[in-house]
CSV table of C-alpha atoms and ligand atoms in Angstrom, one decimal:
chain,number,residue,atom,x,y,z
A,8,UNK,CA,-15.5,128.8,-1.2
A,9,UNK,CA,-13.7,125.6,0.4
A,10,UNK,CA,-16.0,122.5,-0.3
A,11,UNK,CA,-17.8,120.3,2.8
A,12,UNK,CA,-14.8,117.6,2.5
A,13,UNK,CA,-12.3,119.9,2.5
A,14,UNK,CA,-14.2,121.6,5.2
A,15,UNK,CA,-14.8,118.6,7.3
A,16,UNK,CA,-10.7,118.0,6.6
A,17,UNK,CA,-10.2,121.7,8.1
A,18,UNK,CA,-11.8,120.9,11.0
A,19,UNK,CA,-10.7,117.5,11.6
A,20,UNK,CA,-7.4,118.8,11.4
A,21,UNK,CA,-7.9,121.7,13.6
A,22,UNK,CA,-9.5,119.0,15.7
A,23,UNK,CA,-6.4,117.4,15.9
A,24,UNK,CA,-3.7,120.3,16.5
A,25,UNK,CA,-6.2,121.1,19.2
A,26,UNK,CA,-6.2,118.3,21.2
A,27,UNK,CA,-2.4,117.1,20.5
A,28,UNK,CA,-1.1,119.2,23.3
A,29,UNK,CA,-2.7,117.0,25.9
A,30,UNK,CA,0.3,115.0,24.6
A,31,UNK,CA,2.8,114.6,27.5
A,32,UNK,CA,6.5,114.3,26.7
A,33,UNK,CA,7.4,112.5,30.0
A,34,UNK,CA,5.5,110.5,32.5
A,35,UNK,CA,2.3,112.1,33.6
A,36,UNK,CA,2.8,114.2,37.5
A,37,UNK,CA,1.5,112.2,40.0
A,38,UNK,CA,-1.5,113.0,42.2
A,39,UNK,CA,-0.3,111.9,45.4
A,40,UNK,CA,2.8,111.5,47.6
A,41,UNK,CA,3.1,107.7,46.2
A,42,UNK,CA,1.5,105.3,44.2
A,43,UNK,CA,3.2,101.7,44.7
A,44,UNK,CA,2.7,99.5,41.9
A,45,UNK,CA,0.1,96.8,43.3
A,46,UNK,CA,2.1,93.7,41.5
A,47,UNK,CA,-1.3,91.8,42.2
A,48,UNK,CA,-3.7,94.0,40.4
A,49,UNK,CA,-5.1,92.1,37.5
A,50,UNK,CA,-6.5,95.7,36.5
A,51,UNK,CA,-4.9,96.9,33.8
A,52,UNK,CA,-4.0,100.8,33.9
A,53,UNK,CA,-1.3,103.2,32.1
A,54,UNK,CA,1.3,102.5,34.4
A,55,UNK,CA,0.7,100.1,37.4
A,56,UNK,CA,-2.4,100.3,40.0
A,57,UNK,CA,-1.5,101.7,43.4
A,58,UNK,CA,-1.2,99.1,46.4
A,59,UNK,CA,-3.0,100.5,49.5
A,60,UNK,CA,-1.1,103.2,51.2
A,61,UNK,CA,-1.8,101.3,54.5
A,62,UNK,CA,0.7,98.8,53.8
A,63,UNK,CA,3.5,100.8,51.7
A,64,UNK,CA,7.0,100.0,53.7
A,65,UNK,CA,10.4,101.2,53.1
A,66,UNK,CA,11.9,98.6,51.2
A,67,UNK,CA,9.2,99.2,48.4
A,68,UNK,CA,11.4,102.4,47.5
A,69,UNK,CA,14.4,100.0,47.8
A,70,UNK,CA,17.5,98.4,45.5
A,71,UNK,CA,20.3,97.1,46.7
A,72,UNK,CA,23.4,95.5,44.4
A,73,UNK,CA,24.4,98.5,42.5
A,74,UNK,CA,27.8,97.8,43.5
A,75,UNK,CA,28.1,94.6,41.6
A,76,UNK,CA,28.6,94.7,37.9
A,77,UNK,CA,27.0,92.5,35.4
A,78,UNK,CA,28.2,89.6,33.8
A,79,UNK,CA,29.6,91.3,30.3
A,80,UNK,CA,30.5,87.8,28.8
A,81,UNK,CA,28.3,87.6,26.5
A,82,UNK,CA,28.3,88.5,22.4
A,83,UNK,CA,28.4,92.5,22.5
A,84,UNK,CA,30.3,92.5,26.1
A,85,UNK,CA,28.2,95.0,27.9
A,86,UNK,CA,25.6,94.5,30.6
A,87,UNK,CA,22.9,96.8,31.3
A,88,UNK,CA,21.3,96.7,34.9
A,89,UNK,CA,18.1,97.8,35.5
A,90,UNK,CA,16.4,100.0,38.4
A,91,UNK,CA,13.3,101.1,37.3
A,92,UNK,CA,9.6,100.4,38.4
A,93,UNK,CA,9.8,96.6,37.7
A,94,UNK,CA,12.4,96.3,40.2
A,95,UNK,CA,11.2,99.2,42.4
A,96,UNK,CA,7.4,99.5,42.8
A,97,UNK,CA,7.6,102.5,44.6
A,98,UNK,CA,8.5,104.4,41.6
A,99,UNK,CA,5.0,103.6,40.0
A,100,UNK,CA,3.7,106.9,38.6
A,101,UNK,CA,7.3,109.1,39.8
A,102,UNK,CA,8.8,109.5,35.7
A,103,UNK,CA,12.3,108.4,37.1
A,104,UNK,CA,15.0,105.4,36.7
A,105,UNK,CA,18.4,104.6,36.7
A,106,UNK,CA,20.4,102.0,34.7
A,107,UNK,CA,24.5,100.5,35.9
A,108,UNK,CA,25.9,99.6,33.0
A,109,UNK,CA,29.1,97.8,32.2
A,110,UNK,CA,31.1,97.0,29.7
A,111,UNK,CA,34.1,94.6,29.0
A,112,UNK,CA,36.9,96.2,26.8
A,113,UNK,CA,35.4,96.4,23.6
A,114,UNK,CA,31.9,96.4,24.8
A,115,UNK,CA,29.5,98.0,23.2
A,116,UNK,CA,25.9,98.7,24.2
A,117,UNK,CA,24.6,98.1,20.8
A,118,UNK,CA,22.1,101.1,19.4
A,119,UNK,CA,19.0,101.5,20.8
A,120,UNK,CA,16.7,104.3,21.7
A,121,UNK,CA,14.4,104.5,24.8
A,122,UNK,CA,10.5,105.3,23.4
A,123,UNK,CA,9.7,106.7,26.6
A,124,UNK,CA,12.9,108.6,28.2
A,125,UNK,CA,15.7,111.4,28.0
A,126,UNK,CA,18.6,109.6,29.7
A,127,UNK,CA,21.5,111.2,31.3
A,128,UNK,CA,24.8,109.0,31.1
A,129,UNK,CA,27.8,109.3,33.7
A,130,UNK,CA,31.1,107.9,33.2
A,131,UNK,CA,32.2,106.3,36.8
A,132,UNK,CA,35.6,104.3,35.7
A,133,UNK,CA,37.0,103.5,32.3
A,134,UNK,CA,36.8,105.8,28.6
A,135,UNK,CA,33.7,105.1,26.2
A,136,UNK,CA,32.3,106.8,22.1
A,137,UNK,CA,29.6,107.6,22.5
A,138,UNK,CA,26.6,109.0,20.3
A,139,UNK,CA,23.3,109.7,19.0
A,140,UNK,CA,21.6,109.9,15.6
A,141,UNK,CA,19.0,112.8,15.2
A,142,UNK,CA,15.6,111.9,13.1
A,143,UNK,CA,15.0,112.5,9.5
A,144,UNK,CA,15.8,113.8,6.8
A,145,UNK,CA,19.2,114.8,8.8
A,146,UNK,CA,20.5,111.8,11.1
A,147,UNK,CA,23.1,113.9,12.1
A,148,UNK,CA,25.7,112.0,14.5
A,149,UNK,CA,26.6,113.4,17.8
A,150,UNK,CA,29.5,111.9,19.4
A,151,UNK,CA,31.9,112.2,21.9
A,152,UNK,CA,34.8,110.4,23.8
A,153,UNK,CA,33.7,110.4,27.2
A,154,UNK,CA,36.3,110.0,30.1
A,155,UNK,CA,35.8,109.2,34.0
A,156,UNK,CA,33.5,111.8,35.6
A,157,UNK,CA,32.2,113.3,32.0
A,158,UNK,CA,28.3,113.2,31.2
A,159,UNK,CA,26.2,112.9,28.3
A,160,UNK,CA,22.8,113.3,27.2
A,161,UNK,CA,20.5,111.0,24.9
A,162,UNK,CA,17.7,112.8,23.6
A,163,UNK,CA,13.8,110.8,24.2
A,164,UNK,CA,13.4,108.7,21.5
A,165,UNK,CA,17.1,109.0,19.3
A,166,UNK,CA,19.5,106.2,18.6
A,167,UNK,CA,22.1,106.3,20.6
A,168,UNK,CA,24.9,103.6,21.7
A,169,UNK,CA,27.9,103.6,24.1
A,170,UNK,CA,31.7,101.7,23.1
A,171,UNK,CA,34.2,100.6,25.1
A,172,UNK,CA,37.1,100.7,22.7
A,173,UNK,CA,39.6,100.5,25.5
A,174,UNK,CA,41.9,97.3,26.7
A,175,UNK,CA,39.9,97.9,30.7
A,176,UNK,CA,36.7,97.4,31.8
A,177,UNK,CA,34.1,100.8,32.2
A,178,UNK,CA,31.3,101.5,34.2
A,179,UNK,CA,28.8,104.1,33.4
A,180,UNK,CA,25.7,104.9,35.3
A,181,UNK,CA,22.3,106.9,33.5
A,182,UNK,CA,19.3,108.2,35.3
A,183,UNK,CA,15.9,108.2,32.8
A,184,UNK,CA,13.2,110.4,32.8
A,185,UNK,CA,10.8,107.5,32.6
A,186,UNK,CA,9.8,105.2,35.7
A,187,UNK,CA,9.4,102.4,32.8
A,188,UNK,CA,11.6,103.9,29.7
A,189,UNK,CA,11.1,100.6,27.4
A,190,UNK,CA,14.3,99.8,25.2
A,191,UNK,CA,14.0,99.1,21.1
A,192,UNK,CA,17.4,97.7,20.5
A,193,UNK,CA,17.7,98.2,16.8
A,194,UNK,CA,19.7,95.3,15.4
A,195,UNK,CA,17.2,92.8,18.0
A,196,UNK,CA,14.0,94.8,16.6
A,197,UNK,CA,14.7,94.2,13.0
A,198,UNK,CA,16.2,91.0,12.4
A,199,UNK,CA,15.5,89.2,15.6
A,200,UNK,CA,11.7,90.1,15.3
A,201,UNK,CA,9.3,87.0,16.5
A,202,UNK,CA,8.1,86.1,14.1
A,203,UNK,CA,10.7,87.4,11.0
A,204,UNK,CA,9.7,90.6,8.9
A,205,UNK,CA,9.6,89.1,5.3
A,206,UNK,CA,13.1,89.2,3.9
A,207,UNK,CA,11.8,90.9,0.9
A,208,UNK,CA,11.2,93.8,2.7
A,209,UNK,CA,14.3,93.8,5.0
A,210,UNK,CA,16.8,93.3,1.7
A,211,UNK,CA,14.3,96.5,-0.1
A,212,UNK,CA,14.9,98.5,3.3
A,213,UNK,CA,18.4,97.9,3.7
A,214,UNK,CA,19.5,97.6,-0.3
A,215,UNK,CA,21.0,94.7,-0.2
A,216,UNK,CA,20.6,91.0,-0.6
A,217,UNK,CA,18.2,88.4,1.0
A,218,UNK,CA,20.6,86.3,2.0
A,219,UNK,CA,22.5,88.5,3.4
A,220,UNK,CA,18.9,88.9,5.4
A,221,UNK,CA,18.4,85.6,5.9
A,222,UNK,CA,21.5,85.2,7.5
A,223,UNK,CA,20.9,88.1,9.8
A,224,UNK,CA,17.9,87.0,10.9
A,225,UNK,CA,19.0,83.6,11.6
A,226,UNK,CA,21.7,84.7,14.4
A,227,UNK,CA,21.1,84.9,17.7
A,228,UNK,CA,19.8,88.2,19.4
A,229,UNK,CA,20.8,88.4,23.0
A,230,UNK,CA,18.0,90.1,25.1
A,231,UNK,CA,20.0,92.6,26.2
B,310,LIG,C1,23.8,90.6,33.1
B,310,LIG,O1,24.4,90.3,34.3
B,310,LIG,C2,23.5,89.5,35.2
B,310,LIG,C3,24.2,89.4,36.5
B,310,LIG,O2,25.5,88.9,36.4
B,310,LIG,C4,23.2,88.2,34.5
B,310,LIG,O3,22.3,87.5,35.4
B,310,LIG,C5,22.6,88.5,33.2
B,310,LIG,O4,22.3,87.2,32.5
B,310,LIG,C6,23.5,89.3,32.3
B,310,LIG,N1,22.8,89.7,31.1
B,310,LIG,C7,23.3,89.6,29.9
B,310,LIG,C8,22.5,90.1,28.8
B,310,LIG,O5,24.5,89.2,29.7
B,311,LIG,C1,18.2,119.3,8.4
B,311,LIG,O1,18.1,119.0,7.1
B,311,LIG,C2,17.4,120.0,6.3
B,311,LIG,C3,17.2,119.5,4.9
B,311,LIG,O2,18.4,119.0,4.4
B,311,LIG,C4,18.1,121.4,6.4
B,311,LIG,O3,17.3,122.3,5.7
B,311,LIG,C5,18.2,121.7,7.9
B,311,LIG,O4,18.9,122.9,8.0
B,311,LIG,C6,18.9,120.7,8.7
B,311,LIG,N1,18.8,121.0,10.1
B,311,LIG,C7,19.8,120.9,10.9
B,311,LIG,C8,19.5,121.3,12.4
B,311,LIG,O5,20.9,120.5,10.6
């Protein structure tokens, strides 16, 4: 007969196996038609509090200056442009986004994963690699060359990364399953963290030296 720990432990796990399926794997459905994020609220909810229907206009579901691309001067030549519910309140509570994103020729949208969205990548002008990395133990790759008009899809959660490798500019735009999807770029996370992860733990993790650490974490990581 299974002792009381090991019974409580049983239970407790049970418990827990139980109750893990009120886990959502996207944004929860909403309840009514809208729910515009109330910028004023000092309340603090999961996602934004809803401004009163009363005085919800048009222009709260609203973006204009898509057509413009980003300024990809900058260290990894790629600019990512967002539309998601800081820049549109009416998406508050709707599980959607979009990104533009350009790059210069040899841009690269460095890895990064989204903790809170699938995304779904279009190519509108130009050639790009790209790929994602599945989880442990595997991290298998799973690339492609993507030319104008193709798609691909970055699983919620997985590293992924797009690369200009040729001598044009490309444009790519990617709707997200999320109306906030958050972005852990990998390189920003881990060196460029505020303040540094000891280097002892960084050189372990990565097998290799502390200076080569140290000087990692002493670059510049472009918000990006
Ligand atoms: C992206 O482009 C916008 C508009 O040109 C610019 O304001 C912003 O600083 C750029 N961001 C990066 C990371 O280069
Ligand atoms: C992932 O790796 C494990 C262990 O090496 C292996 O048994 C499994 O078949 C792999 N799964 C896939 C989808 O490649």
């Amino acid at each position: 007969m299974a002792s009381a720990p090991t019974q409580t432990f049983i239970f407790l796990a049970f418990f827990a196996l139980l109750t893990s399926s009120l886990c959502f794997a996207s944004d929860p459905s909403p309840l009514q038609d809208f729910c515009v994020a109330d910028a004023a609220s000092n309340v603090f909810v999961n996602g934004f509090v809803c401004k009163n229907p009363a005085i919800v206009k048009a222009n709260d579901f609203f973006l204009s200056g898509l057509n413009k691309p980003g300024d990809t001067s900058n260290p990894v030549g790629s600019n990512v442009t967002q539309a998601n519910v800081a820049q549109i309140p009416g998406l508050n509570t709707l599980g959607v986004s979009l990104v533009r994103i350009d790059y210069a020729p040899g841009g690269l949208n460095p890895p990064h994963t989204h903790p809170r969205a699938t995304e779904i990548l279009v190519v509108l002008k130009g050639t790009l690699y790209v790929g994602f990395i599945t989880s442990n133990p595997n991290n298998t790759l799973f690339s492609k060359i993507l030319y104008e008009g193709d798609l691909f899809v970055f699983p919620q959660g997985l590293i992924h990364f797009q690369f200009n490798y040729e001598h044009s500019n490309a444009v790519a735009f990617a709707g997200l399953g999320s109306q906030n999807p958050g972005t852990i770029t990998i390189a920003n996370a881990v060196f460029g963290s505020k303040p540094p992860i000891s280097d002892i733990v960084l050189a372990k993790a990565f097998q290799v030296s502390k200076e080569i650490i140290d000087k990692l974490q002493a670059q510049f990581w472009l918000e990006n």
